[in-house]
Amino acid sequence: MHRVVLLYSGGLDTSVMLKWIQDEYDAEVVALCVDLGQPADDFDAVRQKALDLGAVASLVVDAKEEFARDYVAPAIKANARYQGGYPLFTALGRPLLAKLACEAAREHDADTVAHGCTGKGNDQVRIEATIATLAPDLKVIAPVREWSMGRDEEIAYAQEHGIPVTSTVERPYSIDDNLWGRSSEGGVIEDLEQPPPGDVFQLVTPPTEAPDRPEDVVLGFRDGLPVSLDGEELGLVELIRRVADAAARNGVGILDHIEDRVVGLKVRDLYEVPAAEVILTAHRELEKLVCTGRENALKPQLDALWAQLAYEGVWYEPLLADLNAFMDRVNARVEGEITMRLYKGSATAVARRSPNAIYDRSLATFNADASFAQGAAPGFIELFSLQSRTAYRIAQARERG
Ligand code: ARG
């Protein structure tokens, strides 16, 4: 091992790692920090911190557009929510981080990638499966899995080695965030018998403190993707930001979620997913309007499969590409506008418009109209119920002996 690309966040774990790799392996470190739209990060400070800690190069890659276009967009088309809830923002980001690490390793002639994941989570699986697929010759190290340092030892190591320990170390939770959401895990969140502690949520206003008046937002879709907000055309990154702001101030997008990790653990996550909550709900609403009943019965099953694969991080699995072909085909018709009402934690579709809606008001109306052949209904019902009626009659006859 002579040069290591380290996926670097600027936090305590990866900062200790930056030093530790130099000392332990006598290797050079190239720090790579990726901007996936995580709101609070100061990337200039992160870049400088890595150099101060001895990195031979410190890269900050703005991958927001790529993340939105190639990872979040297909997730929207698949209404992607793992186990019916979690919109997968972390899971979608990891394959991209791993791909960028492989590219940086090539560019900087490194033979190893290092990441800060623990041995208990999904992220190690997602990152290492991607690297093993794209660059099987690269070595991977995960120091947190190897060293026996706990939180206190890490802080002691940091103080010994001149690594600035910021106040964020005091935060009692494990946080991950990007454009599509924010998660908190660990600490008192692990006590399933307690409601979410008040200090967890940093993005979304508590619903009880949200405004007393509802706020309506109109989302315009084309080819299954949101393209406008209240009539203004926007790129996906900017649109997600603005929807997140509107949702967050109305208390929308808090999720207290129990989930099954790929390594077998069942855990609790507290999610803040304001944009995903509004956009995914609006997307599914529009999709239902333009799809047939048969399509509407099948698609949620394939959506769940898509979410499972994305959660596992098997981004290059052929089945995922197969499913994407189906998603694209259906979504080619998903065009129109959905008005979402945001109010004290809820996001509800209240108005719909689409040129592809399989909806004919003159057919659906309760008012008298000749175009629907009501006279054909009795014959239809007779045949439609034939098999069930026959089964019932035979079962009754057998019971009577
Ligand atoms: N439970 C979510 C997932 O597995 C979020 C994980 C957040 N990752 C983290 N390192 N804190 O995708």
XYZ file of C-alpha atoms and ligand atoms in Angstrom:
413
model
C 0.000 0.000 0.000
C 1.668 3.229 -1.022
C -1.111 5.725 -1.603
C -4.644 5.704 -0.225
C -7.733 7.607 -1.342
C -9.676 8.341 1.836
C -13.400 9.162 1.628
C -13.193 12.173 3.905
C -15.984 14.109 5.621
C -13.959 16.322 7.937
C -15.542 14.713 11.007
C -13.756 13.015 13.888
C -13.651 9.448 12.501
C -12.205 10.265 9.113
C -9.838 12.907 10.530
C -8.362 10.404 12.976
C -8.203 7.981 10.072
C -6.249 10.421 7.935
C -3.460 10.501 10.524
C -3.743 6.865 11.509
C -3.265 5.613 7.929
C -0.096 7.684 7.561
C 1.298 6.362 10.851
C 0.080 2.781 10.695
C 0.794 1.999 7.049
C 3.404 4.630 6.242
C 1.263 5.487 3.220
C 0.340 8.760 1.547
C -3.271 9.889 1.805
C -5.361 11.641 -0.829
C -8.475 13.016 0.864
C -11.696 13.000 -1.152
C -14.720 14.919 0.063
C -17.876 14.701 -2.026
C -20.621 17.305 -2.054
C -23.959 15.501 -2.413
C -25.863 18.557 -1.239
C -25.460 18.011 2.508
C -26.703 21.370 3.789
C -24.319 22.434 6.545
C -20.854 21.510 5.300
C -18.134 24.110 4.700
C -16.156 22.388 1.971
C -13.281 24.894 1.917
C -12.677 24.255 5.594
C -12.846 20.484 5.052
C -10.350 20.706 2.180
C -7.920 22.730 4.288
C -8.320 20.472 7.322
C -7.205 17.452 5.300
C -4.108 19.292 4.089
C -3.322 20.382 7.650
C -3.487 16.744 8.722
C -0.899 15.757 6.130
C -2.891 14.737 3.061
C -0.747 14.907 -0.106
C -3.831 16.090 -1.983
C -7.267 17.196 -0.863
C -10.121 16.967 -3.362
C -13.623 18.352 -3.074
C -15.922 17.084 -5.786
C -19.253 18.758 -6.423
C -21.404 15.765 -7.383
C -24.820 17.295 -6.684
C -25.957 17.346 -10.312
C -24.778 13.803 -10.988
C -26.367 12.583 -7.772
C -29.711 14.158 -8.652
C -29.688 13.050 -12.303
C -28.337 9.501 -12.059
C -29.365 8.388 -8.565
C -32.279 10.427 -7.178
C -34.141 10.672 -10.519
C -34.455 6.899 -11.051
C -35.500 6.598 -7.390
C -38.342 9.067 -7.990
C -39.512 7.076 -11.017
C -39.538 3.958 -8.822
C -41.308 5.706 -5.893
C -38.381 4.362 -3.926
C -38.981 3.855 -0.221
C -37.292 0.975 1.583
C -39.754 -1.052 3.640
C -42.436 1.425 2.722
C -40.787 4.400 4.438
C -37.120 5.356 4.115
C -36.456 7.165 0.799
C -32.928 5.741 0.538
C -30.881 8.949 0.355
C -27.809 7.386 2.004
C -28.142 4.177 0.013
C -28.319 6.165 -3.244
C -25.249 8.220 -2.356
C -22.860 5.391 -1.492
C -22.402 3.878 -4.957
C -21.600 7.362 -6.267
C -19.057 8.006 -3.495
C -17.425 4.670 -4.270
C -17.349 5.376 -8.015
C -15.739 8.783 -7.428
C -13.196 7.158 -5.095
C -12.246 4.691 -7.837
C -11.825 7.562 -10.301
C -9.698 9.534 -7.835
C -7.552 6.459 -7.192
C -6.832 6.135 -10.928
C -6.111 9.823 -11.331
C -3.799 9.986 -8.330
C -2.195 6.611 -8.839
C -3.450 5.170 -5.545
C -3.722 1.439 -4.895
C -6.167 1.570 -1.963
C -9.442 3.185 -0.943
C -10.272 3.825 2.714
C -13.689 4.592 4.148
C -15.036 5.378 7.593
C -17.861 2.848 7.834
C -18.280 0.523 10.776
C -18.654 -3.224 10.501
C -22.301 -3.141 11.576
C -23.860 -1.045 8.844
C -25.062 -1.139 5.265
C -22.662 1.501 4.011
C -19.571 -0.739 4.081
C -21.477 -3.230 1.908
C -22.594 -0.590 -0.595
C -19.167 1.024 -0.913
C -17.110 -2.145 -1.088
C -19.480 -3.951 -3.459
C -19.216 -0.987 -5.835
C -15.416 -0.806 -5.663
C -15.091 -4.567 -6.134
C -17.285 -4.245 -9.229
C -15.683 -1.195 -10.852
C -12.046 -1.583 -9.785
C -11.420 -5.109 -8.510
C -7.662 -4.514 -8.287
C -8.003 -1.767 -5.673
C -7.541 -2.698 -2.024
C -10.063 -1.430 0.522
C -9.409 -0.641 4.141
C -11.977 0.245 6.769
C -9.956 1.376 9.793
C -13.007 1.737 12.068
C -13.597 -2.009 11.620
C -9.991 -2.755 12.529
C -8.923 -0.439 15.264
C -10.217 -0.966 18.752
C -10.737 2.704 19.478
C -14.014 3.806 21.031
C -15.257 7.376 20.956
C -13.108 8.408 23.925
C -9.953 6.814 22.544
C -10.534 8.550 19.223
C -10.798 11.900 20.999
C -7.629 11.137 22.950
C -5.842 10.117 19.727
C -7.030 13.326 18.085
C -5.763 15.472 20.957
C -2.383 13.692 20.938
C -1.966 14.183 17.203
C -3.113 17.786 16.933
C -6.399 16.984 15.243
C -8.897 19.732 16.041
C -11.848 18.265 17.913
C -14.838 20.444 17.123
C -18.071 20.830 19.042
C -19.788 18.476 16.597
C -18.082 15.668 18.521
C -20.480 16.464 21.342
C -23.421 15.524 19.158
C -24.731 12.301 20.573
C -26.034 10.859 17.294
C -24.587 9.385 14.118
C -25.699 11.657 11.285
C -25.693 11.251 7.535
C -27.210 13.689 5.089
C -27.420 14.844 1.505
C -29.802 16.597 -0.870
C -32.479 13.910 -0.466
C -32.581 13.639 3.339
C -30.961 13.366 6.746
C -30.720 10.483 9.195
C -29.939 10.213 12.872
C -29.058 6.959 14.584
C -27.594 5.812 17.896
C -27.623 7.204 21.425
C -31.050 7.370 23.033
C -32.674 6.764 19.616
C -31.787 3.109 20.254
C -34.334 3.000 23.093
C -37.404 1.887 21.148
C -39.676 2.527 24.102
C -39.025 6.285 24.003
C -40.458 8.772 21.512
C -37.881 10.690 19.423
C -35.722 12.973 21.594
C -36.306 16.671 20.888
C -32.723 17.491 19.916
C -32.616 15.133 16.912
C -34.444 17.093 14.270
C -32.421 19.854 12.627
C -34.159 20.326 9.267
C -37.878 19.945 9.828
C -39.951 22.198 12.103
C -41.895 20.151 14.667
C -45.437 19.801 13.243
C -46.929 21.274 16.418
C -44.931 24.483 15.840
C -45.654 24.704 12.093
C -47.856 27.520 10.705
C -51.601 27.335 11.313
C -52.392 27.943 7.644
C -51.818 25.281 4.979
C -49.401 26.038 2.138
C -50.094 24.724 -1.376
C -47.279 23.969 -3.806
C -47.783 22.928 -7.433
C -45.328 20.359 -8.745
C -45.065 19.977 -12.527
C -43.765 16.653 -13.899
C -42.394 15.574 -17.271
C -41.176 12.056 -18.081
C -41.780 11.115 -14.464
C -39.559 13.809 -12.986
C -40.428 17.070 -11.258
C -39.490 19.966 -13.548
C -41.340 22.959 -12.110
C -42.515 24.416 -8.821
C -45.503 26.791 -8.820
C -45.060 27.221 -12.572
C -41.347 28.038 -12.460
C -39.105 25.608 -14.373
C -36.179 24.462 -12.206
C -33.298 22.007 -12.396
C -33.696 18.994 -10.148
C -31.128 20.074 -7.536
C -32.687 23.522 -7.073
C -36.219 22.125 -7.168
C -35.433 19.594 -4.449
C -33.943 22.384 -2.304
C -36.989 24.596 -2.634
C -39.474 21.799 -2.013
C -37.441 20.804 1.042
C -37.674 24.345 2.425
C -41.446 24.566 1.944
C -42.017 21.105 3.399
C -39.640 21.617 6.332
C -41.282 24.839 7.496
C -44.641 23.006 7.484
C -43.369 20.115 9.574
C -43.440 17.653 6.676
C -41.003 14.755 6.362
C -40.289 13.385 9.838
C -40.097 9.606 9.885
C -39.509 7.326 12.881
C -38.487 4.111 11.125
C -37.592 0.579 12.144
C -35.631 -1.133 9.380
C -33.794 -4.334 8.563
C -30.166 -3.811 7.607
C -28.510 -6.089 5.070
C -26.150 -7.368 7.788
C -29.094 -8.737 9.734
C -29.579 -6.056 12.360
C -32.923 -4.462 13.039
C -32.422 -0.776 13.908
C -34.284 2.459 14.436
C -33.586 5.505 12.292
C -35.033 8.986 12.664
C -35.271 10.548 9.239
C -35.895 14.067 8.016
C -36.941 13.777 4.391
C -39.016 16.878 3.579
C -38.406 16.997 -0.197
C -38.725 13.244 -0.692
C -42.004 13.106 1.223
C -43.634 15.720 -1.014
C -42.097 14.704 -4.348
C -42.591 10.946 -3.971
C -46.202 11.393 -2.840
C -46.960 13.723 -5.750
C -45.208 11.429 -8.232
C -47.142 8.349 -7.185
C -50.382 10.331 -7.301
C -49.751 11.402 -10.896
C -48.589 7.938 -11.896
C -51.846 6.451 -10.601
C -53.767 8.866 -12.778
C -52.022 7.955 -16.040
C -51.638 4.197 -15.462
C -54.245 1.494 -15.885
C -55.512 -0.487 -12.925
C -53.341 -3.429 -13.937
C -50.258 -1.244 -14.085
C -51.194 0.259 -10.732
C -51.380 -3.229 -9.250
C -47.997 -4.328 -10.581
C -45.841 -1.241 -10.225
C -45.725 -1.038 -6.412
C -44.381 -4.597 -6.364
C -41.579 -3.705 -8.762
C -41.023 -0.441 -6.878
C -40.458 -2.451 -3.682
C -37.965 -4.674 -5.480
C -36.157 -1.596 -6.840
C -35.966 -0.173 -3.304
C -34.585 -3.455 -1.971
C -31.783 -3.499 -4.566
C -30.975 0.176 -3.986
C -30.887 -0.426 -0.228
C -28.454 -3.283 -0.729
C -26.301 -0.981 -2.850
C -26.009 -3.436 -5.756
C -26.065 -0.573 -8.243
C -24.581 -2.641 -11.102
C -26.915 -5.636 -10.694
C -28.510 -6.320 -14.122
C -31.943 -6.703 -12.534
C -31.772 -3.049 -11.523
C -31.179 -2.022 -15.144
C -34.044 -4.293 -16.224
C -36.330 -2.626 -13.695
C -35.154 0.831 -14.795
C -36.222 0.044 -18.354
C -39.718 -0.694 -17.048
C -39.729 2.413 -14.850
C -38.680 4.625 -17.782
C -41.318 3.126 -20.037
C -44.132 3.779 -17.548
C -42.796 7.198 -16.607
C -42.780 8.421 -20.202
C -46.500 9.098 -19.625
C -46.109 10.671 -16.196
C -46.703 14.280 -17.136
C -48.846 16.942 -15.509
C -49.293 18.878 -12.304
C -50.080 17.888 -8.758
C -50.986 20.415 -6.099
C -49.703 19.339 -2.708
C -51.123 20.840 0.470
C -48.562 21.093 3.259
C -50.001 21.463 6.709
C -48.578 20.686 10.154
C -46.684 17.580 9.131
C -48.912 16.276 6.355
C -48.445 16.491 2.593
C -51.580 15.638 0.641
C -52.458 15.814 -3.036
C -55.465 18.115 -3.405
C -55.565 18.809 -7.167
C -54.387 16.963 -10.292
C -54.011 17.729 -13.980
C -52.530 15.573 -16.747
C -52.903 15.310 -20.537
C -52.408 11.544 -20.113
C -54.906 10.978 -17.304
C -57.021 7.917 -18.090
C -59.966 9.882 -16.857
C -63.124 10.919 -18.658
C -65.370 13.046 -16.523
C -68.421 12.367 -18.691
C -67.925 8.631 -18.102
C -67.189 8.902 -14.393
C -69.945 11.365 -13.515
C -72.917 10.553 -11.296
C -75.021 12.824 -13.473
C -77.200 11.229 -16.126
C -75.167 10.507 -19.250
C -75.633 7.987 -21.997
C -71.984 7.289 -22.825
C -71.463 4.618 -20.134
C -73.524 1.508 -21.002
C -75.233 0.894 -17.649
C -77.546 -1.559 -19.368
C -74.548 -3.865 -19.983
C -73.755 -4.062 -16.250
C -76.090 -6.958 -15.217
C -74.644 -9.324 -17.873
C -71.138 -8.300 -16.953
C -71.755 -8.975 -13.254
C -73.258 -12.386 -14.013
C -70.124 -13.598 -15.815
C -67.701 -11.648 -13.624
C -68.981 -13.424 -10.491
C -69.526 -16.844 -12.124
C -66.524 -18.719 -10.785
C -66.736 -17.383 -7.228
C -70.489 -18.153 -7.099
C -69.900 -21.663 -8.401
C -67.195 -22.352 -5.795
C -69.451 -21.061 -3.019
C -72.385 -23.213 -4.176
C -70.262 -26.380 -4.316
C -68.712 -25.745 -0.875
C -72.172 -25.221 0.637
C -73.489 -28.413 -0.950
C -70.568 -30.470 0.435
C -71.049 -29.011 3.910
C -74.680 -30.118 3.871
C -73.410 -33.569 2.864
N -30.189 3.426 7.783
C -29.889 4.193 6.600
C -29.234 3.317 5.579
O -28.751 2.279 5.870
C -29.063 5.423 6.936
C -27.649 5.122 7.279
C -26.887 6.365 7.619
N -25.462 6.104 7.578
C -24.621 6.517 8.481
N -23.376 6.168 8.319
N -24.961 7.226 9.514
O -29.191 3.683 4.420
